[in-house]
Amino acid sequence: MTAAFDELMDYDEVLEKFEPVMGMEVHVELATETKMFSASSAHFGAEPNSNVDPVSLGLPGALPVVNAKGVEWAIKIGLALNCTIAESSRFARKNYFYPDQPKNYQISQYDEPIAYDGYLDVVLEDGTEWRVEIERAHMEEDTGKLTHLGGSDGRIHGATSSLVDCNRAGVPLIEIVTKPIIGAGERAPEVAKAYVSALRDLVKALGVSDARMDQGSMRVDSNVSLKPKGATEFGTRTETKNINSLKSVEQAVRFEMQRQARVIEDGGEIVQETRHYHETDGTTTSGRIKETAEDYRYFNDPDLPPVIAPKEWVEEIRATLPELPWVRKARLQEEWGLTDLEMRDLVNAGALDVIIATIEAGTTSGEARSWWVSYLSQKAKESGVELEALHITPQQVARVVSLINEGKLTNKLARQAVDGVLADEGDVDDVIAARGLEVVRDDGAIKAAVDEALAANPDIVAKYKAGNTKVVGAIVGQVMKATRGKADPGQVNQLIAKKLNS
């Protein structure tokens, strides 16, 4: 028995009757030059089936060779997650058939992962800190990619055919698995989102992945189960696969809590299965019955020796760890003179990295924050994308700011220039030239516009001369309108004052 989407249990009622238990599995693609077990390029965006070789295609007789950089970066992630690093770990074969897995098995790690028993402290929107305990972080290879044709949203449901691209097969992956997350209650969806967000910031800071959820270089599987209040045993879990945005992580957890609660309340049973998340309406649908570890028939890969990580090497890697995100955040908050709330708003908006990059490109922190947190955040919201996914770079924002400071753009013209860049009309200077946005400094043209505005508004001139200097704003507005916003406001004010006081 399953619940229809319009029969979800009210969220408050779910919390009265059940306690949610979560487990997050996050797959992070490493940004190495080559694949985990072969010399093929691991770069994203190549022509389908062009980054392939005998190993990633699973051809007979092809032998894997471990990517040393992939191992180093796996250790780096483990250290940043406060994990114990195993001096010896092994690769295993995870056996299953799927069209995008040519070998019919995946090289992964099973009972001997390279990193285990760690934690990540995350901060919720109100400043509450929550510790998420890490079970393990292990190395494996990615599978290929299937593109389903004929369905409504690119999913396998309703598709009439599928295309296989093996470019991704063999790309290095780190799978980070949490221990059960218990006790979050009503904040369970928020904790899930905050954890994934913090993890994304961490791997980006380490420089091991771009963590682009929209491109699949970071993918989230959320496990959710419910147990009745007062019970000691966990309920049956479902695993919602391949969630690709922070918002979707939160929605998927919340939806599963409400769906499972309704099924249980109506006398049904939760099936241990994978489920697909649908971006269009925030729902999940059944995928396939979820296997257990025994179904995969794990055994040590006979072609790969153990991975040895001497303590001396691990400590060398630890010494290369950069300033971690939470340390950097505290430092920047002090340097920028922000309150806890102001800094939290920047982090929640996903603006911290782009602001830092904009400052490095030549702006002040105030100028960078002003653009990203106000105008560009509004544009991102209108487009339904993350802030960093906007089609404008920190360097382009810094160029706009420099043109404002040089008096070549007004704030209004600058927003038009940014709009052009967002619309893919070219770089900042190209947009300014094509749209004719640069500030007009022709004294003759501006003087003519000032004279015309004053002649057309004798009542305002009279009020000004009677002592009401505030009315001059109306004249400034008319001049700016006449020059289509291109006149230098400072120059306009000077000319008007000179005329009125002569």
mmCIF file of N, CA and C in Angstrom, residues 26-30 44 142-145 168 171-173 209-220 242-245:
data_model
loop_
_atom_site.group_PDB
_atom_site.id
_atom_site.type_symbol
_atom_site.label_atom_id
_atom_site.label_comp_id
_atom_site.label_asym_id
_atom_site.label_seq_id
_atom_site.Cartn_x
_atom_site.Cartn_y
_atom_site.Cartn_z
ATOM 1 N N VAL A 26 26.992 10.612 0.196
ATOM 2 C CA VAL A 26 27.347 11.651 -0.775
ATOM 3 C C VAL A 26 28.516 11.160 -1.617
ATOM 4 N N HIS A 27 28.329 11.208 -2.933
ATOM 5 C CA HIS A 27 29.376 10.822 -3.869
ATOM 6 C C HIS A 27 30.036 12.088 -4.424
ATOM 7 N N VAL A 28 31.348 12.183 -4.252
ATOM 8 C CA VAL A 28 32.100 13.342 -4.716
ATOM 9 C C VAL A 28 33.069 12.887 -5.803
ATOM 10 N N GLU A 29 32.904 13.427 -7.009
ATOM 11 C CA GLU A 29 33.859 13.154 -8.082
ATOM 12 C C GLU A 29 35.121 13.979 -7.858
ATOM 13 N N LEU A 30 36.267 13.317 -7.913
ATOM 14 C CA LEU A 30 37.534 14.030 -7.756
ATOM 15 C C LEU A 30 37.953 14.647 -9.088
ATOM 16 N N PHE A 44 35.184 16.727 -17.584
ATOM 17 C CA PHE A 44 33.740 16.778 -17.851
ATOM 18 C C PHE A 44 33.468 17.502 -19.165
ATOM 19 N N ASP A 142 33.405 5.837 -10.652
ATOM 20 C CA ASP A 142 32.057 6.199 -11.068
ATOM 21 C C ASP A 142 31.604 5.272 -12.196
ATOM 22 N N THR A 143 30.310 5.239 -12.413
ATOM 23 C CA THR A 143 29.760 4.500 -13.540
ATOM 24 C C THR A 143 29.617 5.439 -14.735
ATOM 25 N N GLY A 144 29.172 4.900 -15.866
ATOM 26 C CA GLY A 144 28.852 5.752 -17.003
ATOM 27 C C GLY A 144 27.563 6.507 -16.760
ATOM 28 N N LYS A 145 27.031 7.086 -17.808
ATOM 29 C CA LYS A 145 25.813 7.885 -17.674
ATOM 30 C C LYS A 145 24.802 7.453 -18.719
ATOM 31 N N ARG A 168 32.154 8.926 -18.155
ATOM 32 C CA ARG A 168 32.234 9.038 -16.698
ATOM 33 C C ARG A 168 32.688 7.736 -16.045
ATOM 34 N N VAL A 171 35.781 7.462 -13.503
ATOM 35 C CA VAL A 171 36.188 8.719 -12.867
ATOM 36 C C VAL A 171 36.274 8.499 -11.351
ATOM 37 N N PRO A 172 37.315 9.009 -10.678
ATOM 38 C CA PRO A 172 37.468 8.772 -9.236
ATOM 39 C C PRO A 172 36.313 9.336 -8.418
ATOM 40 N N LEU A 173 35.833 8.540 -7.506
ATOM 41 C CA LEU A 173 34.757 8.944 -6.594
ATOM 42 C C LEU A 173 35.188 8.704 -5.157
ATOM 43 N N SER A 209 37.583 18.881 -5.786
ATOM 44 C CA SER A 209 36.394 18.731 -6.627
ATOM 45 C C SER A 209 35.724 20.084 -6.774
ATOM 46 N N ASP A 210 35.060 20.299 -7.924
ATOM 47 C CA ASP A 210 34.274 21.528 -8.048
ATOM 48 C C ASP A 210 32.908 21.376 -7.400
ATOM 49 N N ALA A 211 32.545 20.130 -7.025
ATOM 50 C CA ALA A 211 31.302 19.855 -6.286
ATOM 51 C C ALA A 211 30.081 20.469 -6.956
ATOM 52 N N ARG A 212 30.045 20.444 -8.292
ATOM 53 C CA ARG A 212 28.914 20.989 -9.035
ATOM 54 C C ARG A 212 27.768 19.977 -9.013
ATOM 55 N N MET A 213 26.787 20.226 -8.165
ATOM 56 C CA MET A 213 25.660 19.307 -8.060
ATOM 57 C C MET A 213 24.855 19.281 -9.353
ATOM 58 N N ASP A 214 24.806 20.425 -10.050
ATOM 59 C CA ASP A 214 24.036 20.487 -11.292
ATOM 60 C C ASP A 214 24.694 19.689 -12.417
ATOM 61 N N GLN A 215 25.999 19.425 -12.299
ATOM 62 C CA GLN A 215 26.707 18.649 -13.317
ATOM 63 C C GLN A 215 27.001 17.218 -12.869
ATOM 64 N N GLY A 216 26.575 16.876 -11.659
ATOM 65 C CA GLY A 216 26.743 15.505 -11.188
ATOM 66 C C GLY A 216 28.068 15.208 -10.535
ATOM 67 N N SER A 217 28.936 16.214 -10.341
ATOM 68 C CA SER A 217 30.207 15.926 -9.685
ATOM 69 C C SER A 217 30.051 15.817 -8.169
ATOM 70 N N MET A 218 28.859 16.116 -7.670
ATOM 71 C CA MET A 218 28.506 15.808 -6.288
ATOM 72 C C MET A 218 27.057 15.366 -6.294
ATOM 73 N N ARG A 219 26.816 14.137 -5.839
ATOM 74 C CA ARG A 219 25.465 13.576 -5.881
ATOM 75 C C ARG A 219 25.098 13.035 -4.498
ATOM 76 N N VAL A 220 23.844 13.195 -4.135
ATOM 77 C CA VAL A 220 23.403 12.874 -2.785
ATOM 78 C C VAL A 220 22.343 11.781 -2.824
ATOM 79 N N ASN A 242 20.487 10.204 -6.139
ATOM 80 C CA ASN A 242 20.982 11.225 -7.078
ATOM 81 C C ASN A 242 20.249 12.561 -6.988
ATOM 82 N N ILE A 243 20.148 13.077 -5.777
ATOM 83 C CA ILE A 243 19.559 14.408 -5.572
ATOM 84 C C ILE A 243 20.628 15.440 -5.932
ATOM 85 N N ASN A 244 20.241 16.466 -6.691
ATOM 86 C CA ASN A 244 21.291 17.336 -7.242
ATOM 87 C C ASN A 244 21.154 18.819 -6.930
ATOM 88 N N SER A 245 20.547 19.156 -5.791
ATOM 89 C CA SER A 245 20.583 20.542 -5.317
ATOM 90 C C SER A 245 20.316 20.548 -3.820
#
